[in-house]
Amino acid sequence: MSIVATEDMNYLAQQQSGKINMILAGMTALMNDIEGKASAMESQNWFQRMAKTIAGKNKLTLAEIRQNHEKMNVYLSEAIAELYNRNCIDHNVMMSLGVQINELYADHTQLKQMLGAFVGKLNEKIDSVDNFHMLVTEIDHGVYSQVPPIVAVCQVMSQFDNRILEDNRKLDIISRSLYAQNILSGNQIKLTEYLASILVLPMEDVGQIHLELGTIRDNFMASVILGVMESYYFLPDLARKMKDKRVLIKEIIQAGRLDASVSLSMDEIYDAFLDSKINVKNGLVSVRRESPINEDVTTSDIRDYAEITELGRASYVNEEDYSQAVKYFSIAAEGGYAEAQYWLGHCYYYGDGVAENKTEGFKWYMKGAQQDFAPAQCSVGCSYMNGEGIAPNTQEAFKWFMKAAEQGGPEAQYFVGNCYYYGDGVAENKKEAFKWYMKAAEQGDPDAQYMVGLLYSKGGAVMLDRTEAFKWFMKAAEQGNANAQLEVGKCYHGGSGTSQNYQKAEEWLRRSASQGNEEARQKMGQWYHQYVF
């Protein structure tokens, strides 16, 4: 770092996550409008440290702010990037922060050089995130139902990754879950009530809400709430405690010439916020580290490594042009893009478009895994478990499966369950295995669903429950899991967890046998011999 003092950086990094979120909210607000936001931030310790480092004193006049404008932007850019490098940024604010940093990069020529490398790394991290299943589960379990609806909406939307914003089906599922929890409704609520609910936020939640609202552009409600938050939460502690919240709301309404009696519904606010987020996303250009383009590939209109990787995926999945896919993946992988490194590893591992070379495949998997790309981490785990491309090492396999599982990947969660179930790389623990199998099963992984059914049918690790066992066997069977189809057939045959039905037993055994399940074939022969069918 060239400007941020070491003691300043250590101070920032030592703060609790809620406080760091507040600091990030203040820093991004300041970078968007240094002259306009400086007075709101000047009482903050981080601002005073910055002023001291840059100008030698804790408080700056407007003239001094203008004079040191560029230095302040450099300081703020370096501080945010170093907090990221030190893993100090809470995953709950990663999406909101990413949107704001990308906007700053796109809109401010002065900031491009300062932010370029950091934005590339941040975007790679964000691109690897898939929050959908976990977010829906949290909404359905009432995680966001204990706070005012306007706060809940901001917290939920702060977890919208690119995959969610690009998929209307996912957005519809989230919307229905929010309605089911009464977070969204058509009930009209006064503006003053919304503002009052914002002023009772726990301090640890303020930064997250401020950062998310900062991604909402050209929206009346978001602007008003941001004004309220900056007029209250960025005050010194003593001044904030003495502030009359009702008077503050009245002042905000009068200053903005607002109608205190106006009412809005939460579904109106949500729809407007969502439209803004989608418009902002569609207007942004992702940033990656620059790299020369392979002249063998036509890439004149390609803007970044994400697009190059997507071209590779299209060649691989849709056109089945594996050699062309390898060319695209190689460009982005050599440039350091984690998803491309994973795909290039996949091509080498299975010999798609290039001579099969599991050692080379493992090398590229590992490059992606070291950047926290969950699919690559899972593939590294499989390589270690199977001893393909690297010497077998079950402890290393478990380590990499766990890294991916903690990011929410169902396949990795299933493998973690297997490690605990069989004692591979970790002490055998059937209860812990059940926990991880269930995480994957709830996300629709058929192999995990089968194992959940198996554990319910055996008891021990979990209470014996044949009805639950049948339910999970059926979920897996309907997705084509041959072992689960066998178990469903056995359940129908014996009336275990469901009513006895020989016709359905035969149907499911046939499905399993048609996939080569030897036990299903034997059972069918045995039961035919006994005239059961």
XYZ file of N, CA and C in Angstrom, residues 66-266:
603
model
N -11.270 19.287 -1.390
C -11.098 19.418 -2.836
C -9.629 19.251 -3.222
N -8.755 19.826 -2.408
C -7.325 19.752 -2.688
C -6.796 18.319 -2.614
N -7.376 17.536 -1.678
C -6.895 16.164 -1.448
C -7.833 15.110 -2.018
N -8.693 15.517 -2.943
C -9.719 14.625 -3.496
C -9.110 13.330 -4.027
N -8.080 13.434 -4.853
C -7.486 12.243 -5.452
C -6.825 11.353 -4.407
N -6.115 11.946 -3.445
C -5.474 11.168 -2.389
C -6.506 10.407 -1.563
N -7.652 11.053 -1.306
C -8.705 10.390 -0.532
C -9.240 9.183 -1.287
N -9.425 9.323 -2.603
C -9.904 8.191 -3.394
C -8.898 7.047 -3.388
N -7.611 7.380 -3.473
C -6.582 6.346 -3.423
C -6.619 5.642 -2.071
N -6.712 6.418 -1.007
C -6.749 5.866 0.351
C -7.933 4.910 0.498
N -9.121 5.380 0.087
C -10.330 4.570 0.230
C -10.248 3.300 -0.601
N -9.736 3.410 -1.833
C -9.598 2.233 -2.705
C -8.664 1.202 -2.085
N -7.513 1.680 -1.597
C -6.534 0.762 -1.007
C -7.073 0.117 0.265
N -7.779 0.906 1.085
C -8.298 0.381 2.352
C -9.322 -0.725 2.102
N -10.264 -0.501 1.161
C -11.295 -1.504 0.868
C -10.654 -2.759 0.282
N -9.707 -2.577 -0.649
C -9.043 -3.723 -1.265
C -8.273 -4.540 -0.229
N -7.614 -3.865 0.713
C -6.837 -4.591 1.716
C -7.752 -5.308 2.714
N -8.909 -4.722 3.042
C -9.875 -5.424 3.889
C -10.331 -6.710 3.203
N -10.508 -6.645 1.885
C -10.864 -7.850 1.122
C -9.726 -8.860 1.176
N -8.505 -8.399 0.951
C -7.351 -9.300 0.953
C -7.164 -9.983 2.300
N -7.539 -9.298 3.368
C -7.396 -9.868 4.709
C -8.627 -10.673 5.130
N -9.542 -10.911 4.200
C -10.771 -11.692 4.472
C -11.606 -11.077 5.584
N -11.650 -9.746 5.614
C -12.404 -9.038 6.657
C -13.801 -8.636 6.208
N -14.150 -8.900 4.950
C -15.439 -8.442 4.440
C -16.485 -9.533 4.604
N -17.551 -9.201 5.297
C -18.653 -10.109 5.597
C -19.320 -10.557 4.292
N -19.592 -11.879 4.166
C -20.216 -12.374 2.930
C -21.604 -11.768 2.716
N -22.260 -11.302 3.795
C -23.596 -10.716 3.665
C -23.593 -9.383 2.928
N -22.437 -8.728 2.823
C -22.382 -7.445 2.120
C -21.596 -7.547 0.822
N -21.111 -8.732 0.492
C -20.232 -8.885 -0.667
C -20.919 -8.461 -1.961
N -22.190 -8.846 -2.156
C -22.894 -8.517 -3.387
C -23.123 -7.014 -3.497
N -23.612 -6.400 -2.421
C -23.890 -4.968 -2.440
C -22.609 -4.173 -2.666
N -21.551 -4.557 -1.974
C -20.272 -3.878 -2.148
C -19.778 -4.037 -3.586
N -19.920 -5.246 -4.128
C -19.471 -5.490 -5.492
C -20.164 -4.601 -6.500
N -21.479 -4.427 -6.358
C -22.223 -3.560 -7.285
C -21.692 -2.133 -7.207
N -21.504 -1.633 -5.983
C -21.061 -0.251 -5.837
C -19.639 -0.054 -6.366
N -18.758 -1.009 -6.092
C -17.379 -0.883 -6.572
C -17.336 -0.952 -8.099
N -18.147 -1.818 -8.698
C -18.196 -1.893 -10.157
C -18.738 -0.604 -10.768
N -19.739 -0.006 -10.116
C -20.263 1.269 -10.608
C -19.198 2.363 -10.545
N -18.478 2.398 -9.431
C -17.411 3.389 -9.297
C -16.372 3.211 -10.395
N -16.028 1.951 -10.665
C -15.052 1.655 -11.703
C -15.550 2.135 -13.063
N -16.832 1.876 -13.332
C -17.387 2.208 -14.644
C -17.560 3.714 -14.837
N -17.881 4.435 -13.736
C -18.276 5.840 -13.859
C -17.149 6.838 -13.631
N -16.077 6.433 -12.959
C -15.029 7.381 -12.572
C -13.708 6.987 -13.232
N -13.321 7.759 -14.230
C -12.061 7.485 -14.926
C -10.893 7.469 -13.955
N -10.918 8.387 -12.981
C -9.831 8.511 -12.017
C -9.638 7.230 -11.210
N -10.738 6.489 -10.978
C -10.673 5.319 -10.116
C -10.317 4.027 -10.853
N -10.315 4.032 -12.178
C -10.103 2.780 -12.916
C -8.775 2.130 -12.576
N -7.705 2.919 -12.588
C -6.391 2.349 -12.305
C -6.283 1.902 -10.858
N -6.922 2.664 -9.957
C -6.857 2.334 -8.525
C -7.613 1.039 -8.217
N -8.736 0.838 -8.886
C -9.630 -0.267 -8.530
C -9.467 -1.501 -9.411
N -8.797 -1.368 -10.568
C -8.825 -2.424 -11.571
C -8.527 -3.821 -11.061
N -7.352 -4.030 -10.472
C -6.964 -5.375 -10.021
C -7.905 -5.891 -8.944
N -8.288 -4.997 -8.009
C -9.176 -5.404 -6.925
C -10.543 -5.800 -7.466
N -11.080 -5.007 -8.412
C -12.401 -5.311 -8.963
C -12.387 -6.659 -9.666
N -11.289 -6.972 -10.345
C -11.193 -8.276 -10.994
C -11.321 -9.412 -10.005
N -10.578 -9.340 -8.901
C -10.636 -10.392 -7.873
C -12.020 -10.447 -7.227
N -12.586 -9.265 -6.943
C -13.904 -9.219 -6.303
C -14.953 -9.848 -7.204
N -14.912 -9.547 -8.492
C -15.891 -10.108 -9.424
C -15.773 -11.619 -9.547
N -14.544 -12.126 -9.532
C -14.365 -13.577 -9.595
C -14.993 -14.244 -8.377
N -14.830 -13.619 -7.225
C -15.433 -14.154 -6.001
C -16.953 -14.144 -6.112
N -17.494 -13.022 -6.566
C -18.948 -12.884 -6.660
C -19.519 -13.854 -7.688
N -18.821 -14.017 -8.822
C -19.311 -14.915 -9.868
C -19.395 -16.365 -9.408
N -18.613 -16.715 -8.385
C -18.602 -18.102 -7.908
C -19.718 -18.383 -6.910
N -20.472 -17.348 -6.527
C -21.480 -17.489 -5.472
C -22.829 -17.879 -6.068
N -23.500 -18.808 -5.421
C -24.867 -19.184 -5.784
C -25.675 -19.236 -4.490
N -26.385 -18.136 -4.196
C -27.080 -17.992 -2.911
C -28.507 -18.519 -2.923
N -29.034 -18.906 -4.083
C -30.477 -19.084 -4.224
C -31.075 -20.069 -3.221
N -30.569 -21.297 -3.198
C -31.197 -22.330 -2.362
C -31.125 -21.959 -0.881
N -29.971 -21.477 -0.445
C -29.828 -21.100 0.948
C -30.748 -19.930 1.298
N -30.872 -18.963 0.377
C -31.713 -17.796 0.634
C -33.180 -18.189 0.775
N -33.673 -19.022 -0.125
C -35.077 -19.464 -0.057
C -35.324 -20.237 1.241
N -34.375 -21.100 1.602
C -34.511 -21.859 2.848
C -34.586 -20.916 4.045
N -33.733 -19.919 4.074
C -33.734 -18.959 5.187
C -35.044 -18.186 5.249
N -35.551 -17.759 4.091
C -36.828 -17.035 4.082
C -37.941 -17.934 4.609
N -38.005 -19.167 4.087
C -39.073 -20.092 4.487
C -39.000 -20.470 5.958
N -37.794 -20.448 6.532
C -37.628 -20.777 7.953
C -37.769 -19.562 8.865
N -38.161 -18.427 8.301
C -38.459 -17.253 9.116
C -37.266 -16.442 9.567
N -36.100 -16.657 8.923
C -34.893 -15.926 9.331
C -35.095 -14.422 9.204
N -35.862 -13.987 8.190
C -36.038 -12.558 7.939
C -37.376 -12.026 8.456
N -38.080 -12.837 9.204
C -39.419 -12.448 9.647
C -39.435 -11.737 10.992
N -38.268 -11.605 11.620
C -38.216 -11.003 12.950
C -37.852 -9.524 12.909
N -37.700 -8.964 11.715
C -37.342 -7.548 11.571
C -38.426 -6.858 10.753
N -38.494 -5.521 10.776
C -39.491 -4.815 9.958
C -39.355 -5.193 8.491
N -40.464 -5.263 7.741
C -40.417 -5.711 6.346
C -39.434 -4.938 5.466
N -39.315 -3.627 5.650
C -38.401 -2.844 4.816
C -36.958 -3.278 5.057
N -36.655 -3.631 6.303
C -35.314 -4.122 6.643
C -35.113 -5.512 6.056
N -36.134 -6.370 6.187
C -36.051 -7.730 5.656
C -35.807 -7.714 4.146
N -36.518 -6.851 3.437
C -36.353 -6.760 1.988
C -34.926 -6.371 1.628
N -34.372 -5.404 2.348
C -32.985 -4.991 2.074
C -32.014 -6.131 2.363
N -32.226 -6.858 3.459
C -31.332 -7.969 3.797
C -31.427 -9.084 2.758
N -32.625 -9.390 2.314
C -32.810 -10.436 1.304
C -32.163 -10.025 -0.014
N -32.432 -8.791 -0.452
C -31.929 -8.347 -1.747
C -30.406 -8.210 -1.749
N -29.825 -8.012 -0.582
C -28.365 -7.925 -0.514
C -27.711 -9.263 -0.842
N -28.495 -10.354 -0.859
C -27.972 -11.681 -1.180
C -28.283 -12.102 -2.621
N -28.840 -11.181 -3.422
C -29.161 -11.506 -4.815
C -27.872 -11.540 -5.636
N -27.442 -12.736 -6.035
C -26.277 -12.846 -6.895
C -26.726 -12.728 -8.357
N -25.763 -12.743 -9.275
C -26.083 -12.571 -10.693
C -27.001 -13.667 -11.214
N -26.833 -14.885 -10.704
C -27.673 -15.992 -11.170
C -29.143 -15.735 -10.822
N -29.388 -15.161 -9.668
C -30.755 -14.859 -9.257
C -31.339 -13.742 -10.126
N -30.586 -12.655 -10.305
C -31.084 -11.506 -11.054
C -31.332 -11.832 -12.523
N -30.683 -12.874 -13.031
C -30.844 -13.243 -14.441
C -31.907 -14.317 -14.657
N -32.556 -14.778 -13.595
C -33.474 -15.914 -13.703
C -34.837 -15.541 -13.119
N -35.810 -15.295 -13.987
C -37.145 -14.882 -13.538
C -37.816 -15.952 -12.692
N -37.489 -17.217 -12.972
C -38.088 -18.295 -12.177
C -37.619 -18.203 -10.728
N -36.331 -17.986 -10.537
C -35.806 -17.857 -9.179
C -36.388 -16.636 -8.475
N -36.488 -15.529 -9.201
C -37.060 -14.315 -8.612
C -38.508 -14.550 -8.195
N -39.242 -15.312 -9.002
C -40.643 -15.602 -8.673
C -40.745 -16.468 -7.420
N -39.860 -17.459 -7.291
C -39.868 -18.320 -6.102
C -39.572 -17.501 -4.849
N -38.583 -16.619 -4.934
C -38.240 -15.768 -3.782
C -39.405 -14.868 -3.435
N -40.034 -14.285 -4.442
C -41.174 -13.397 -4.204
C -42.301 -14.136 -3.488
N -42.599 -15.358 -3.936
C -43.668 -16.129 -3.296
C -43.327 -16.480 -1.854
N -42.057 -16.767 -1.598
C -41.638 -17.051 -0.224
C -41.784 -15.812 0.654
N -41.461 -14.644 0.110
C -41.590 -13.396 0.870
C -43.055 -13.093 1.174
N -43.932 -13.368 0.214
C -45.380 -13.180 0.471
C -45.868 -14.168 1.532
N -45.398 -15.405 1.449
C -45.832 -16.426 2.416
C -45.439 -16.059 3.843
N -44.316 -15.347 3.986
C -43.840 -14.936 5.315
C -44.392 -13.561 5.720
N -45.300 -12.997 4.881
C -45.901 -11.684 5.133
C -44.876 -10.560 5.155
N -43.724 -10.786 4.524
C -42.744 -9.713 4.380
C -43.203 -8.780 3.260
N -43.736 -9.356 2.190
C -44.362 -8.581 1.123
C -45.872 -8.651 1.272
N -46.509 -7.541 1.037
C -47.975 -7.509 1.024
C -48.410 -6.222 0.333
N -49.704 -6.144 0.039
C -50.252 -4.945 -0.583
C -50.748 -3.925 0.420
N -50.542 -4.188 1.703
C -51.010 -3.258 2.736
C -50.276 -1.928 2.639
N -51.012 -0.842 2.714
C -50.434 0.494 2.639
C -49.908 0.922 4.018
N -48.639 1.355 4.045
C -47.992 1.770 5.293
C -47.453 3.185 5.103
N -47.607 4.011 6.127
C -47.163 5.404 6.024
C -45.646 5.501 5.929
N -45.208 6.506 5.196
C -43.783 6.768 5.055
C -43.119 6.931 6.415
N -43.773 7.635 7.322
C -43.184 7.876 8.646
C -42.952 6.573 9.406
N -43.820 5.574 9.199
C -43.639 4.277 9.867
C -42.429 3.543 9.313
N -42.228 3.611 7.991
C -41.037 3.001 7.401
C -39.770 3.621 7.982
N -39.754 4.954 8.048
C -38.566 5.640 8.537
C -38.324 5.342 10.012
N -39.388 5.254 10.785
C -39.243 4.927 12.209
C -38.646 3.537 12.389
N -39.030 2.587 11.522
C -38.500 1.220 11.647
C -37.016 1.171 11.291
N -36.571 2.061 10.415
C -35.148 2.115 10.054
C -34.315 2.621 11.220
N -34.894 3.488 12.038
C -34.140 4.106 13.138
C -34.041 3.236 14.383
N -34.529 2.018 14.331
C -34.374 1.097 15.471
C -33.517 -0.109 15.086
N -32.745 0.032 14.006
C -31.856 -1.058 13.587
C -30.757 -1.294 14.615
N -30.409 -2.559 14.880
C -29.183 -2.822 15.650
C -27.992 -2.276 14.870
N -27.008 -1.735 15.562
C -25.872 -1.121 14.885
C -25.149 -2.110 13.976
N -25.144 -3.414 14.329
C -24.426 -4.380 13.501
C -25.102 -4.603 12.150
N -26.369 -4.161 12.002
C -27.078 -4.342 10.732
C -27.069 -3.096 9.852
N -26.643 -1.975 10.410
C -26.745 -0.699 9.693
C -25.931 -0.708 8.410
N -24.674 -1.160 8.488
C -23.811 -1.140 7.315
C -24.361 -1.959 6.171
N -24.900 -3.152 6.476
C -25.457 -4.005 5.431
C -26.616 -3.311 4.715
N -27.526 -2.701 5.490
C -28.689 -2.045 4.894
C -28.254 -0.840 4.070
N -27.310 -0.046 4.607
C -26.841 1.140 3.891
C -26.166 0.740 2.580
N -25.314 -0.272 2.612
C -24.636 -0.714 1.399
C -25.624 -1.196 0.342
N -26.655 -1.932 0.773
C -27.637 -2.432 -0.183
C -28.445 -1.285 -0.788
N -28.913 -0.358 0.057
C -29.687 0.771 -0.460
C -28.845 1.629 -1.395
N -27.525 1.608 -1.179
C -26.638 2.352 -2.058
C -26.570 1.786 -3.461
N -27.078 0.560 -3.669
C -27.102 -0.031 -5.014
C -28.396 0.297 -5.754
N -29.356 0.906 -5.063
C -30.656 1.234 -5.652
C -30.584 2.643 -6.231
N -30.666 2.767 -7.538
C -30.502 4.063 -8.200
C -31.843 4.655 -8.613
N -31.896 6.008 -8.588
C -33.068 6.759 -9.071
C -34.355 6.274 -8.412
N -34.288 6.068 -7.097
C -35.462 5.590 -6.374
C -35.717 6.493 -5.173
N -36.899 7.049 -5.120
C -37.260 8.002 -4.078
C -37.115 7.406 -2.685
N -37.660 6.204 -2.486
C -37.676 5.599 -1.157
C -36.258 5.303 -0.672
N -35.430 4.745 -1.543
C -34.059 4.417 -1.152
C -33.291 5.677 -0.774
N -33.472 6.749 -1.531
C -32.769 8.002 -1.244
C -33.181 8.583 0.098
N -34.481 8.535 0.398
C -34.965 9.073 1.674
C -34.400 8.274 2.846
N -34.430 6.946 2.726
C -33.933 6.105 3.827
C -32.437 6.309 4.025
N -31.686 6.416 2.934
C -30.253 6.678 3.062
C -29.999 7.997 3.777
N -30.802 9.001 3.458
C -30.660 10.294 4.130
C -30.912 10.190 5.617
N -31.935 9.441 5.986
C -32.248 9.237 7.406
C -31.102 8.510 8.105
N -30.595 7.466 7.481
C -29.523 6.673 8.092
C -28.270 7.520 8.294
N -27.907 8.305 7.286
C -26.693 9.117 7.392
C -26.858 10.255 8.392
N -28.098 10.724 8.588
C -28.342 11.798 9.550
C -28.369 11.287 10.985
N -28.476 9.968 11.141
C -28.603 9.405 12.495
C -27.431 8.491 12.853
N -27.207 7.456 12.037
C -26.243 6.420 12.422
C -24.789 6.856 12.281
N -24.527 7.905 11.488
C -23.150 8.364 11.353
C -22.809 9.488 12.321
N -23.723 9.770 13.240
C -23.430 10.725 14.308
C -22.497 10.082 15.338
N -21.737 10.885 16.087
C -20.998 10.328 17.227
C -21.965 9.664 18.203
N -21.486 8.678 18.945
C -22.357 7.882 19.821
C -23.205 8.739 20.738
N -22.595 9.714 21.423
C -23.335 10.535 22.384
C -24.394 11.364 21.681
N -24.030 11.973 20.561
C -24.987 12.803 19.826
C -26.154 11.966 19.317
N -25.865 10.723 18.893
C -26.932 9.844 18.406
C -27.892 9.475 19.533
N -27.357 9.217 20.714
C -28.216 8.852 21.836
C -29.133 9.998 22.251
N -28.667 11.220 22.036
C -29.454 12.393 22.450
C -30.444 12.833 21.373
N -30.318 12.273 20.188
C -31.150 12.694 19.064
C -32.575 12.170 19.219
N -33.559 13.030 19.081
C -34.971 12.649 19.119
C -35.355 12.125 17.732
N -35.677 10.841 17.648
C -35.935 10.220 16.353
C -37.158 10.824 15.661
N -38.175 11.158 16.442
C -39.378 11.746 15.836
C -39.068 13.116 15.230
N -38.251 13.879 15.926
C -37.856 15.190 15.405
C -37.024 15.022 14.132
N -36.123 14.028 14.131
C -35.291 13.780 12.957
C -36.147 13.442 11.748
N -37.131 12.565 11.931
C -38.013 12.198 10.825
C -38.757 13.425 10.307
N -39.217 14.262 11.225
C -39.933 15.487 10.835
C -39.016 16.410 10.038
N -37.753 16.523 10.483
C -36.785 17.380 9.787
C -36.520 16.867 8.375
N -36.374 15.551 8.243
C -36.125 14.951 6.932
C -37.302 15.207 5.995
N -38.493 15.034 6.485
C -39.698 15.230 5.679
C -39.834 16.686 5.255
N -39.572 17.606 6.199
C -39.670 19.028 5.873
C -38.588 19.453 4.872
N -37.352 18.978 5.095
C -36.244 19.355 4.215
C -36.469 18.849 2.794
N -37.074 17.681 2.686
C -37.333 17.110 1.367
C -38.677 17.497 0.793
N -39.441 18.323 1.540
C -40.785 18.744 1.123
C -41.645 17.529 0.781
N -41.606 16.558 1.704
C -42.330 15.311 1.500
C -43.698 15.372 2.160
N -44.590 14.535 1.690
C -45.931 14.422 2.271
C -45.893 13.365 3.378
N -46.010 13.800 4.632
C -45.909 12.881 5.769
C -47.028 11.844 5.772
N -48.119 12.117 5.069
C -49.262 11.193 5.093
C -49.213 10.160 3.973
N -48.207 10.262 3.102
C -48.157 9.344 1.967
C -47.950 7.907 2.456
N -48.591 6.956 1.767
C -48.488 5.546 2.131
C -48.009 4.734 0.931
N -47.247 3.689 1.230
C -46.736 2.804 0.195
C -46.853 1.360 0.673
N -47.014 0.433 -0.255
C -47.040 -0.988 0.120
C -45.656 -1.587 -0.066
N -45.367 -2.643 0.675
C -44.053 -3.270 0.577
C -43.841 -3.915 -0.786
